[in-house]
Amino acid sequence: MSKVKSVRQWLELIKKENYLIEINKKVNLRYELSAVGKKADGKYALQFNNTFFDDKEFKIPVITNLLNTRQLIAKALDVSIEDVLKYFSYAQLNPIEPRIIDKKNAPVKEIINLNPNLYDLPIPIHHEKDGGRYITAGILVAKNPRTQVRNISIHRLQVLDKNKLGILILPRHLFHFFDIAEKENKPLEIAIVIGVDPILLLASQALAPLDFDEFGIASRLYDEPLELVKAETVDIEVPSQAEIILEGAILPGVREFEGPFGEYPKYYGPRSLKPVIELKAITMRSNPIYHTIIPATKEHLLLGAIPREANILQLVKNSVPNTVSVCLSEGGVCRYHAIISIDKKNEGEPKNAIFAALSSSHEIKHVIVVDKDVDIFNAEEVEWAIATRCQASKDIFIVPNALGNKLDPSSANGISDKMGIDATIPLVDGNSGKYEKIKIPGEEEISLEDYF
Ligand code: MN
């Protein structure tokens, strides 16, 4: 299979496999679209062809749940599920420079509008207490004002007016750029890209260092340079195959209220004063498709999980080379719980793996280490390992008062305990027979249908 390089190609592919369902019924962008999407979470991708908000109807289709299983992510990358993390790490270590093309060959330039109106886009309200309509699948492109190196990242964006968005900027790369610009009282130019293929979405979540263009990771994952095109009103390059581009700038010295917003831990992030984006232009295809990510669904969680897991696997392997794989489980909102499988050779290795995982990111809260015979992507098997291979007084340890994640409501404004659980079989018991798993001869070869 050649790699999918636009969201249209991706929709075509999953439609052929009956994973994409088209909905022609009129659906309310206020909660209803989000509710239907949530019901289909992990089961289907959806395309809503007729939506409305108050008395305004939209003909721009809205898509959601585009890659909400690990199988789909593996399919998008064209590797096996086991190889996803290795492949993502490889791409991160071996980026390819993107290519800039002429705008006459860029579908995203079919319509150019210098009088942008966000109310012309089918932007939903997702959760009950959300402060308003939110763009949730917009890849924001900006440049470091000092080095001009590009950065891409996804931010929650609240519609404040027809050409104004409130933005949450966590203290990472974009935060740093805006800080530099604002200190000089200059706007920070940005472009927001909506409607891209799974590879570009995944690459946007990479945990790359500062001044590392994440578009290069996407290019490696495609096996060829990503095609970019110059924006109309800002000095930024954007993917030519995207559906919709919003151009504008984050304004210096301006703050407006943004939030609350239903976030990935399944609680609301608070309302507070945030920076504001003013839009100058919108460009799009002549028949654009709008993508929304419903917060806290598997699409949202897994997009963040894969790049984080790839990063943790590298770091844990540095400490425990016989580490097999890492899973940020969905029950742990793909952020707080790391499950690690190792091919244990020495006692003590599970604890070293736990230290490495805990130090990889402030987000990691609980780490569970299991033997390689346990399927870490199967929550029932992981619980079984804890139930039968762990004694709390010697296998569990707690580190009080470390830095955690502020969105975890049980933390004291981010101060959080950390816990490690060693659920591996003691090496001394390995061959004793105590831990011999029960087995029915022939079970694996049997296909149930042959007996019905
Ligand atoms: Mn970055």
CSV table of C-alpha atoms and ligand atoms in Angstrom, one decimal:
chain,number,residue,atom,x,y,z
A,1,MET,CA,0.0,0.0,0.0
A,2,SER,CA,1.3,3.5,-0.8
A,3,LYS,CA,0.9,6.0,2.0
A,4,VAL,CA,-2.2,8.1,2.3
A,5,LYS,CA,-1.2,11.8,1.8
A,6,SER,CA,-4.5,13.6,2.2
A,7,VAL,CA,-7.5,13.2,4.5
A,8,ARG,CA,-9.6,12.5,1.3
A,9,GLN,CA,-7.5,9.5,0.4
A,10,TRP,CA,-7.8,8.3,4.0
A,11,LEU,CA,-11.6,8.6,3.9
A,12,GLU,CA,-11.7,6.7,0.7
A,13,LEU,CA,-9.6,3.9,2.2
A,14,ILE,CA,-11.7,3.4,5.3
A,15,LYS,CA,-14.9,3.7,3.4
A,16,LYS,CA,-13.9,0.7,1.3
A,17,GLU,CA,-13.5,-1.2,4.5
A,18,ASN,CA,-16.9,-0.1,5.8
A,19,TYR,CA,-15.3,1.7,8.7
A,20,LEU,CA,-16.5,5.2,7.5
A,21,ILE,CA,-20.2,5.8,7.9
A,22,GLU,CA,-21.9,8.7,6.2
A,23,ILE,CA,-24.8,10.3,8.0
A,24,ASN,CA,-27.2,12.4,5.9
A,25,LYS,CA,-29.7,13.1,8.7
A,26,LYS,CA,-29.6,16.7,9.9
A,27,VAL,CA,-27.4,16.9,13.0
A,28,ASN,CA,-27.1,19.7,15.5
A,29,LEU,CA,-23.5,20.9,16.0
A,30,ARG,CA,-24.5,21.8,19.6
A,31,TYR,CA,-23.8,18.5,21.5
A,32,GLU,CA,-25.6,16.1,19.1
A,33,LEU,CA,-22.7,15.6,16.7
A,34,SER,CA,-20.4,15.0,19.6
A,35,ALA,CA,-22.8,12.6,21.2
A,36,VAL,CA,-23.2,10.5,18.0
A,37,GLY,CA,-19.4,10.5,17.6
A,38,LYS,CA,-18.9,9.4,21.1
A,39,LYS,CA,-21.3,6.5,20.6
A,40,ALA,CA,-19.2,5.4,17.6
A,41,ASP,CA,-15.9,5.8,19.5
A,42,GLY,CA,-13.5,3.0,18.6
A,43,LYS,CA,-16.1,1.4,16.2
A,44,TYR,CA,-16.6,3.7,13.3
A,45,ALA,CA,-15.4,6.9,11.6
A,46,LEU,CA,-18.2,9.3,10.8
A,47,GLN,CA,-19.0,11.8,8.1
A,48,PHE,CA,-21.9,14.2,8.8
A,49,ASN,CA,-23.1,15.6,5.5
A,50,ASN,CA,-25.9,17.9,7.0
A,51,THR,CA,-25.3,19.9,10.1
A,52,PHE,CA,-26.7,23.0,11.7
A,53,PHE,CA,-26.0,25.5,14.5
A,54,ASP,CA,-29.0,27.5,15.7
A,55,ASP,CA,-30.7,28.5,12.4
A,56,LYS,CA,-27.6,28.2,10.2
A,57,GLU,CA,-27.2,25.1,8.0
A,58,PHE,CA,-23.9,23.8,6.7
A,59,LYS,CA,-23.1,21.9,3.6
A,60,ILE,CA,-19.4,21.4,4.5
A,61,PRO,CA,-19.2,17.8,5.7
A,62,VAL,CA,-17.9,17.2,9.2
A,63,ILE,CA,-15.7,14.2,9.9
A,64,THR,CA,-14.6,12.7,13.2
A,65,ASN,CA,-13.1,9.4,14.7
A,66,LEU,CA,-10.7,9.1,11.8
A,67,LEU,CA,-8.1,7.0,13.6
A,68,ASN,CA,-9.5,5.6,16.8
A,69,THR,CA,-7.9,2.2,17.1
A,70,ARG,CA,-4.3,1.1,17.2
A,71,GLN,CA,-5.0,-1.1,14.1
A,72,LEU,CA,-6.0,2.0,12.1
A,73,ILE,CA,-2.9,3.9,13.2
A,74,ALA,CA,-0.7,0.9,12.1
A,75,LYS,CA,-2.6,0.9,8.8
A,76,ALA,CA,-2.0,4.6,8.3
A,77,LEU,CA,1.8,4.1,8.9
A,78,ASP,CA,1.7,0.8,6.8
A,79,VAL,CA,3.4,-1.2,9.5
A,80,SER,CA,2.3,-3.9,12.0
A,81,ILE,CA,0.9,-2.9,15.4
A,82,GLU,CA,4.1,-4.2,17.0
A,83,ASP,CA,6.3,-2.0,14.8
A,84,VAL,CA,4.4,1.3,15.2
A,85,LEU,CA,6.6,2.7,18.0
A,86,LYS,CA,9.9,1.6,16.4
A,87,TYR,CA,8.8,3.1,13.1
A,88,PHE,CA,7.8,6.4,14.7
A,89,SER,CA,11.1,6.7,16.5
A,90,TYR,CA,13.0,6.0,13.3
A,91,ALA,CA,11.1,8.8,11.5
A,92,GLN,CA,11.9,11.2,14.3
A,93,LEU,CA,15.6,10.4,14.1
A,94,ASN,CA,15.6,10.6,10.3
A,95,PRO,CA,13.5,13.5,9.2
A,96,ILE,CA,13.2,14.5,5.5
A,97,GLU,CA,13.1,18.2,4.5
A,98,PRO,CA,9.6,19.1,3.1
A,99,ARG,CA,9.2,20.6,-0.4
A,100,ILE,CA,7.6,23.9,-1.3
A,101,ILE,CA,5.4,23.8,-4.3
A,102,ASP,CA,3.8,26.5,-6.5
A,103,LYS,CA,0.3,27.6,-5.3
A,104,LYS,CA,-1.3,26.7,-8.6
A,105,ASN,CA,-0.8,23.0,-7.7
A,106,ALA,CA,-2.1,23.4,-4.2
A,107,PRO,CA,-5.8,22.3,-3.7
A,108,VAL,CA,-6.0,24.2,-0.5
A,109,LYS,CA,-5.7,27.5,-2.6
A,110,GLU,CA,-8.9,26.8,-4.6
A,111,ILE,CA,-10.7,29.4,-2.6
A,112,ILE,CA,-8.9,32.4,-1.1
A,113,ASN,CA,-10.9,34.7,1.2
A,114,LEU,CA,-9.4,37.7,2.8
A,115,ASN,CA,-12.5,38.4,4.9
A,116,PRO,CA,-12.6,35.2,7.1
A,117,ASN,CA,-15.7,34.3,9.0
A,118,LEU,CA,-15.5,31.4,11.4
A,119,TYR,CA,-19.2,31.3,11.6
A,120,ASP,CA,-19.2,29.9,8.0
A,121,LEU,CA,-17.5,26.7,9.3
A,122,PRO,CA,-19.4,23.8,10.9
A,123,ILE,CA,-17.6,24.2,14.3
A,124,PRO,CA,-19.3,22.2,17.1
A,125,ILE,CA,-19.8,22.6,20.8
A,126,HIS,CA,-18.6,19.3,22.2
A,127,HIS,CA,-19.4,19.2,25.9
A,128,GLU,CA,-22.1,20.5,28.2
A,129,LYS,CA,-20.0,23.1,30.1
A,130,ASP,CA,-17.7,24.1,27.2
A,131,GLY,CA,-17.3,27.9,26.9
A,132,GLY,CA,-18.4,27.8,23.2
A,133,ARG,CA,-17.6,26.4,19.8
A,134,TYR,CA,-14.1,24.9,19.6
A,135,ILE,CA,-11.7,24.0,16.8
A,136,THR,CA,-10.1,20.8,18.1
A,137,ALA,CA,-8.2,19.4,15.1
A,138,GLY,CA,-6.3,22.4,13.9
A,139,ILE,CA,-2.6,22.0,13.4
A,140,LEU,CA,-1.0,25.3,14.3
A,141,VAL,CA,2.1,26.2,12.3
A,142,ALA,CA,4.4,28.9,13.6
A,143,LYS,CA,8.1,29.9,13.4
A,144,ASN,CA,10.7,30.6,16.1
A,145,PRO,CA,11.2,34.4,15.8
A,146,ARG,CA,14.9,33.9,16.5
A,147,THR,CA,15.7,31.0,14.2
A,148,GLN,CA,12.8,30.9,11.7
A,149,VAL,CA,12.5,27.2,12.2
A,150,ARG,CA,8.9,25.9,11.9
A,151,ASN,CA,6.9,24.2,14.7
A,152,ILE,CA,3.6,22.4,14.6
A,153,SER,CA,1.3,21.7,17.4
A,154,ILE,CA,-2.5,21.2,18.2
A,155,HIS,CA,-4.2,23.6,20.6
A,156,ARG,CA,-7.8,24.0,21.7
A,157,LEU,CA,-9.2,27.1,20.0
A,158,GLN,CA,-12.4,28.7,21.1
A,159,VAL,CA,-14.3,30.8,18.6
A,160,LEU,CA,-14.6,34.3,20.2
A,161,ASP,CA,-15.8,36.2,17.2
A,162,LYS,CA,-16.0,35.8,13.4
A,163,ASN,CA,-12.3,36.4,13.1
A,164,LYS,CA,-11.0,35.8,16.6
A,165,LEU,CA,-10.0,32.6,18.5
A,166,GLY,CA,-8.9,32.1,22.1
A,167,ILE,CA,-6.0,29.7,22.5
A,168,LEU,CA,-4.6,27.6,25.3
A,169,ILE,CA,-0.8,27.5,25.0
A,170,LEU,CA,1.0,25.1,27.4
A,171,PRO,CA,4.6,25.9,28.2
A,172,ARG,CA,6.2,24.2,25.2
A,173,HIS,CA,7.6,25.5,21.9
A,174,LEU,CA,4.8,27.8,20.8
A,175,PHE,CA,4.7,29.3,24.2
A,176,HIS,CA,8.4,30.1,23.9
A,177,PHE,CA,7.9,31.7,20.4
A,178,PHE,CA,4.9,33.8,21.6
A,179,ASP,CA,6.9,34.9,24.7
A,180,ILE,CA,9.7,36.2,22.4
A,181,ALA,CA,7.3,38.0,20.1
A,182,GLU,CA,5.2,39.5,22.9
A,183,LYS,CA,8.3,40.9,24.8
A,184,GLU,CA,9.0,42.9,21.6
A,185,ASN,CA,5.3,43.8,21.4
A,186,LYS,CA,5.0,42.0,18.0
A,187,PRO,CA,2.3,39.7,16.8
A,188,LEU,CA,3.3,36.1,16.2
A,189,GLU,CA,2.2,35.0,12.8
A,190,ILE,CA,0.5,31.6,12.6
A,191,ALA,CA,-1.5,29.3,10.3
A,192,ILE,CA,-4.0,26.7,11.4
A,193,VAL,CA,-4.4,23.6,9.2
A,194,ILE,CA,-7.7,21.7,9.3
A,195,GLY,CA,-8.4,18.4,7.5
A,196,VAL,CA,-5.1,16.4,7.1
A,197,ASP,CA,-4.2,12.8,6.8
A,198,PRO,CA,-3.4,10.6,9.9
A,199,ILE,CA,0.4,10.8,9.4
A,200,LEU,CA,0.4,14.6,9.6
A,201,LEU,CA,-1.8,14.4,12.7
A,202,LEU,CA,0.5,11.9,14.4
A,203,ALA,CA,3.7,13.9,13.4
A,204,SER,CA,2.1,17.0,15.0
A,205,GLN,CA,2.2,15.2,18.4
A,206,ALA,CA,5.9,14.2,18.3
A,207,LEU,CA,7.9,15.1,21.4
A,208,ALA,CA,10.7,16.7,19.3
A,209,PRO,CA,13.3,19.2,20.7
A,210,LEU,CA,13.0,22.9,20.1
A,211,ASP,CA,13.9,24.0,16.6
A,212,PHE,CA,12.9,20.7,15.1
A,213,ASP,CA,10.5,20.9,12.2
A,214,GLU,CA,7.9,18.2,12.8
A,215,PHE,CA,6.9,18.4,9.1
A,216,GLY,CA,10.2,16.5,8.5
A,217,ILE,CA,8.9,13.6,10.6
A,218,ALA,CA,5.7,13.5,8.5
A,219,SER,CA,7.9,13.5,5.4
A,220,ARG,CA,9.9,10.5,6.6
A,221,LEU,CA,6.6,8.7,7.5
A,222,TYR,CA,5.4,9.3,3.9
A,223,ASP,CA,8.8,8.2,2.5
A,224,GLU,CA,8.9,11.4,0.5
A,225,PRO,CA,8.9,15.2,1.1
A,226,LEU,CA,5.6,16.6,2.4
A,227,GLU,CA,4.4,19.3,-0.1
A,228,LEU,CA,4.0,22.7,1.4
A,229,VAL,CA,2.8,26.0,0.0
A,230,LYS,CA,3.3,29.6,1.1
A,231,ALA,CA,0.4,31.1,3.0
A,232,GLU,CA,-1.3,34.2,1.5
A,233,THR,CA,-0.9,36.8,4.3
A,234,VAL,CA,1.7,35.4,6.7
A,235,ASP,CA,5.3,34.1,6.2
A,236,ILE,CA,4.4,30.5,7.0
A,237,GLU,CA,4.2,27.4,4.8
A,238,VAL,CA,1.2,25.0,5.0
A,239,PRO,CA,0.4,21.5,3.7
A,240,SER,CA,-0.9,21.9,0.1
A,241,GLN,CA,-3.3,18.9,0.4
A,242,ALA,CA,-5.1,20.2,3.5
A,243,GLU,CA,-8.8,21.1,3.4
A,244,ILE,CA,-8.8,24.5,5.2
A,245,ILE,CA,-6.2,27.0,6.3
A,246,LEU,CA,-6.8,29.8,8.7
A,247,GLU,CA,-4.1,32.6,8.6
A,248,GLY,CA,-3.5,35.2,11.3
A,249,ALA,CA,-1.5,36.1,14.3
A,250,ILE,CA,-1.4,35.8,18.1
A,251,LEU,CA,-1.8,39.3,19.3
A,252,PRO,CA,0.8,40.8,21.8
A,253,GLY,CA,-0.6,42.1,25.1
A,254,VAL,CA,-4.1,40.9,24.5
A,255,ARG,CA,-6.0,38.4,26.8
A,256,GLU,CA,-9.6,37.3,26.7
A,257,PHE,CA,-11.6,34.6,28.6
A,258,GLU,CA,-11.3,31.1,27.2
A,259,GLY,CA,-12.9,27.9,28.6
A,260,PRO,CA,-14.1,25.9,30.3
A,261,PHE,CA,-13.4,23.0,28.0
A,262,GLY,CA,-13.9,19.3,28.3
A,263,GLU,CA,-10.4,17.9,28.2
A,264,TYR,CA,-8.7,14.5,27.7
A,265,PRO,CA,-8.8,13.4,31.4
A,266,LYS,CA,-12.6,13.6,31.1
A,267,TYR,CA,-12.9,16.7,33.3
A,268,TYR,CA,-13.2,20.3,32.4
A,269,GLY,CA,-10.1,22.5,32.0
A,270,PRO,CA,-10.9,25.9,33.6
A,271,ARG,CA,-12.0,29.2,32.2
A,272,SER,CA,-9.3,31.9,32.4
A,273,LEU,CA,-7.7,34.7,30.4
A,274,LYS,CA,-5.8,33.4,27.4
A,275,PRO,CA,-4.0,34.8,24.3
A,276,VAL,CA,-6.1,35.7,21.3
A,277,ILE,CA,-5.6,34.9,17.6
A,278,GLU,CA,-6.8,37.4,15.0
A,279,LEU,CA,-7.5,35.9,11.5
A,280,LYS,CA,-6.6,37.7,8.3
A,281,ALA,CA,-7.5,35.1,5.7
A,282,ILE,CA,-9.0,31.7,5.1
A,283,THR,CA,-8.0,29.5,2.1
A,284,MET,CA,-9.6,26.2,1.3
A,285,ARG,CA,-10.6,23.6,-1.3
A,286,SER,CA,-13.6,24.4,-3.4
A,287,ASN,CA,-15.6,21.7,-1.5
A,288,PRO,CA,-13.8,21.4,1.8
A,289,ILE,CA,-14.2,18.9,4.6
A,290,TYR,CA,-14.1,19.9,8.2
A,291,HIS,CA,-12.4,17.6,10.8
A,292,THR,CA,-13.3,17.8,14.5
A,293,ILE,CA,-11.7,15.7,17.2
A,294,ILE,CA,-14.2,15.0,20.0
A,295,PRO,CA,-12.2,15.5,23.2
A,296,ALA,CA,-11.4,12.4,25.4
A,297,THR,CA,-12.4,10.0,22.6
A,298,LYS,CA,-10.0,7.3,21.5
A,299,GLU,CA,-9.0,9.5,18.5
A,300,HIS,CA,-7.9,12.2,20.9
A,301,LEU,CA,-6.2,9.9,23.3
A,302,LEU,CA,-4.4,7.6,20.8
A,303,LEU,CA,-3.0,10.6,18.8
A,304,GLY,CA,-1.2,11.7,21.9
A,305,ALA,CA,-0.3,8.1,23.0
A,306,ILE,CA,1.8,6.9,20.0
A,307,PRO,CA,4.5,9.6,20.0
A,308,ARG,CA,4.7,9.5,23.8
A,309,GLU,CA,5.0,5.7,23.9
A,310,ALA,CA,7.7,5.9,21.2
A,311,ASN,CA,9.6,8.4,23.4
A,312,ILE,CA,9.2,6.4,26.6
A,313,LEU,CA,10.3,3.1,24.9
A,314,GLN,CA,13.5,4.8,23.8
A,315,LEU,CA,14.2,6.2,27.3
A,316,VAL,CA,13.4,3.0,29.2
A,317,LYS,CA,15.5,0.9,26.7
A,318,ASN,CA,18.5,3.1,27.6
A,319,SER,CA,18.1,1.9,31.2
A,320,VAL,CA,16.7,-1.6,30.7
A,321,PRO,CA,17.8,-2.8,27.2
A,322,ASN,CA,15.6,-5.9,27.3
A,323,THR,CA,12.4,-3.7,27.4
A,324,VAL,CA,9.9,-5.0,24.9
A,325,SER,CA,7.1,-2.5,24.6
A,326,VAL,CA,5.2,0.4,26.2
A,327,CYS,CA,1.5,1.2,26.4
A,328,LEU,CA,-0.1,4.3,27.7
A,329,SER,CA,-3.5,2.7,28.5
A,330,GLU,CA,-6.8,4.2,27.5
A,331,GLY,CA,-8.1,3.9,31.1
A,332,GLY,CA,-5.2,6.0,32.1
A,333,VAL,CA,-6.3,8.6,29.5
A,334,CYS,CA,-3.2,7.7,27.4
A,335,ARG,CA,-1.1,10.0,29.6
A,336,TYR,CA,-1.0,8.9,33.3
A,337,HIS,CA,-0.6,5.1,33.2
A,338,ALA,CA,2.4,3.5,31.5
A,339,ILE,CA,2.5,-0.3,31.2
A,340,ILE,CA,5.9,-1.7,30.2
A,341,SER,CA,6.7,-5.3,29.2
A,342,ILE,CA,10.3,-6.6,29.7
A,343,ASP,CA,12.1,-9.8,29.0
A,344,LYS,CA,13.5,-9.8,32.6
A,345,LYS,CA,17.1,-11.1,33.0
A,346,ASN,CA,17.9,-9.6,36.4
A,347,GLU,CA,16.0,-8.9,39.5
A,348,GLY,CA,15.6,-5.1,40.0
A,349,GLU,CA,15.1,-4.4,36.3
A,350,PRO,CA,11.4,-3.6,36.7
A,351,LYS,CA,12.2,-0.9,39.3
A,352,ASN,CA,14.8,0.7,37.0
A,353,ALA,CA,12.3,0.6,34.1
A,354,ILE,CA,9.8,2.4,36.4
A,355,PHE,CA,12.3,5.1,37.3
A,356,ALA,CA,13.1,5.7,33.6
A,357,ALA,CA,9.4,5.9,32.7
A,358,LEU,CA,8.5,8.2,35.6
A,359,SER,CA,11.4,10.6,34.7
A,360,SER,CA,10.3,10.7,31.0
A,361,SER,CA,7.5,13.2,31.6
A,362,HIS,CA,5.7,14.8,34.4
A,363,GLU,CA,2.5,13.3,33.0
A,364,ILE,CA,3.4,9.7,34.0
A,365,LYS,CA,1.8,8.9,37.3
A,366,HIS,CA,1.6,5.1,37.7
A,367,VAL,CA,3.9,2.6,36.0
A,368,ILE,CA,3.2,-1.1,35.8
A,369,VAL,CA,5.9,-3.5,34.6
A,370,VAL,CA,5.0,-7.0,33.4
A,371,ASP,CA,6.7,-9.9,31.8
A,372,LYS,CA,6.8,-10.2,28.0
A,373,ASP,CA,4.1,-12.9,27.9
A,374,VAL,CA,1.5,-10.4,29.0
A,375,ASP,CA,-0.3,-8.4,26.3
A,376,ILE,CA,0.1,-4.8,27.5
A,377,PHE,CA,-2.6,-3.6,25.2
A,378,ASN,CA,-5.1,-5.8,26.9
A,379,ALA,CA,-6.2,-4.2,30.2
A,380,GLU,CA,-7.7,-7.5,31.5
A,381,GLU,CA,-4.3,-9.3,31.0
A,382,VAL,CA,-2.5,-6.5,32.8
A,383,GLU,CA,-4.9,-6.7,35.7
A,384,TRP,CA,-4.4,-10.4,35.8
A,385,ALA,CA,-0.6,-9.9,36.1
A,386,ILE,CA,-1.1,-7.5,39.0
A,387,ALA,CA,-3.5,-9.9,40.6
A,388,THR,CA,-1.2,-13.0,40.4
A,389,ARG,CA,2.4,-11.7,40.1
A,390,CYS,CA,2.5,-8.9,42.6
A,391,GLN,CA,2.8,-8.6,46.4
A,392,ALA,CA,2.2,-5.1,47.5
A,393,SER,CA,4.7,-4.8,50.4
A,394,LYS,CA,7.6,-5.6,48.2
A,395,ASP,CA,6.5,-4.9,44.7
A,396,ILE,CA,4.8,-1.5,45.0
A,397,PHE,CA,6.5,1.8,45.9
A,398,ILE,CA,5.3,5.3,46.2
A,399,VAL,CA,7.2,8.6,45.6
A,400,PRO,CA,5.3,11.4,47.3
A,401,ASN,CA,5.0,15.0,46.1
A,402,ALA,CA,6.5,15.0,42.6
A,403,LEU,CA,5.4,17.2,39.7
A,404,GLY,CA,2.4,15.8,38.0
A,405,ASN,CA,-0.3,17.1,35.6
A,406,LYS,CA,-2.5,20.0,36.6
A,407,LEU,CA,-5.4,18.6,34.7
A,408,ASP,CA,-5.4,15.6,37.1
A,409,PRO,CA,-8.0,16.8,39.7
A,410,SER,CA,-6.5,14.6,42.4
A,411,SER,CA,-3.2,16.5,42.2
A,412,ALA,CA,-2.6,19.5,44.4
A,413,ASN,CA,-2.4,22.0,41.5
A,414,GLY,CA,0.0,19.6,39.8
A,415,ILE,CA,1.9,18.2,42.8
A,416,SER,CA,1.2,14.5,42.6
A,417,ASP,CA,2.4,11.2,44.1
A,418,LYS,CA,3.9,8.6,41.8
A,419,MET,CA,3.6,4.8,42.0
A,420,GLY,CA,5.5,1.9,40.6
A,421,ILE,CA,4.1,-1.6,40.4
A,422,ASP,CA,6.3,-4.6,39.7
A,423,ALA,CA,4.0,-7.4,38.4
A,424,THR,CA,6.8,-9.6,37.0
A,425,ILE,CA,7.4,-13.2,38.1
A,426,PRO,CA,10.4,-13.5,40.5
A,427,LEU,CA,13.3,-15.0,38.5
A,428,VAL,CA,13.8,-17.6,41.2
A,429,ASP,CA,10.3,-18.9,40.7
A,430,GLY,CA,10.5,-18.9,36.9
A,431,ASN,CA,10.9,-22.6,36.4
A,432,SER,CA,9.3,-23.9,39.6
A,433,GLY,CA,6.0,-24.7,37.9
A,434,LYS,CA,4.1,-22.3,40.3
A,435,TYR,CA,3.6,-19.8,37.4
A,436,GLU,CA,2.9,-22.3,34.7
A,437,LYS,CA,-0.1,-20.9,32.7
A,438,ILE,CA,-2.9,-23.3,32.1
A,439,LYS,CA,-3.3,-24.4,28.6
A,440,ILE,CA,-5.9,-26.4,26.5
A,441,PRO,CA,-4.2,-28.3,23.7
A,442,GLY,CA,-5.6,-27.2,20.3
A,443,GLU,CA,-7.4,-24.1,21.6
A,444,GLU,CA,-5.3,-21.7,19.5
A,445,GLU,CA,-6.0,-23.6,16.2
A,446,ILE,CA,-9.7,-23.9,16.7
A,447,SER,CA,-12.1,-21.7,14.7
A,448,LEU,CA,-15.5,-21.5,16.5
A,449,GLU,CA,-17.5,-21.3,13.3
A,450,ASP,CA,-16.4,-24.9,12.4
A,451,TYR,CA,-18.4,-26.1,15.3
A,452,PHE,CA,-21.6,-24.2,14.8
B,1,MN,MN,8.0,21.3,18.4
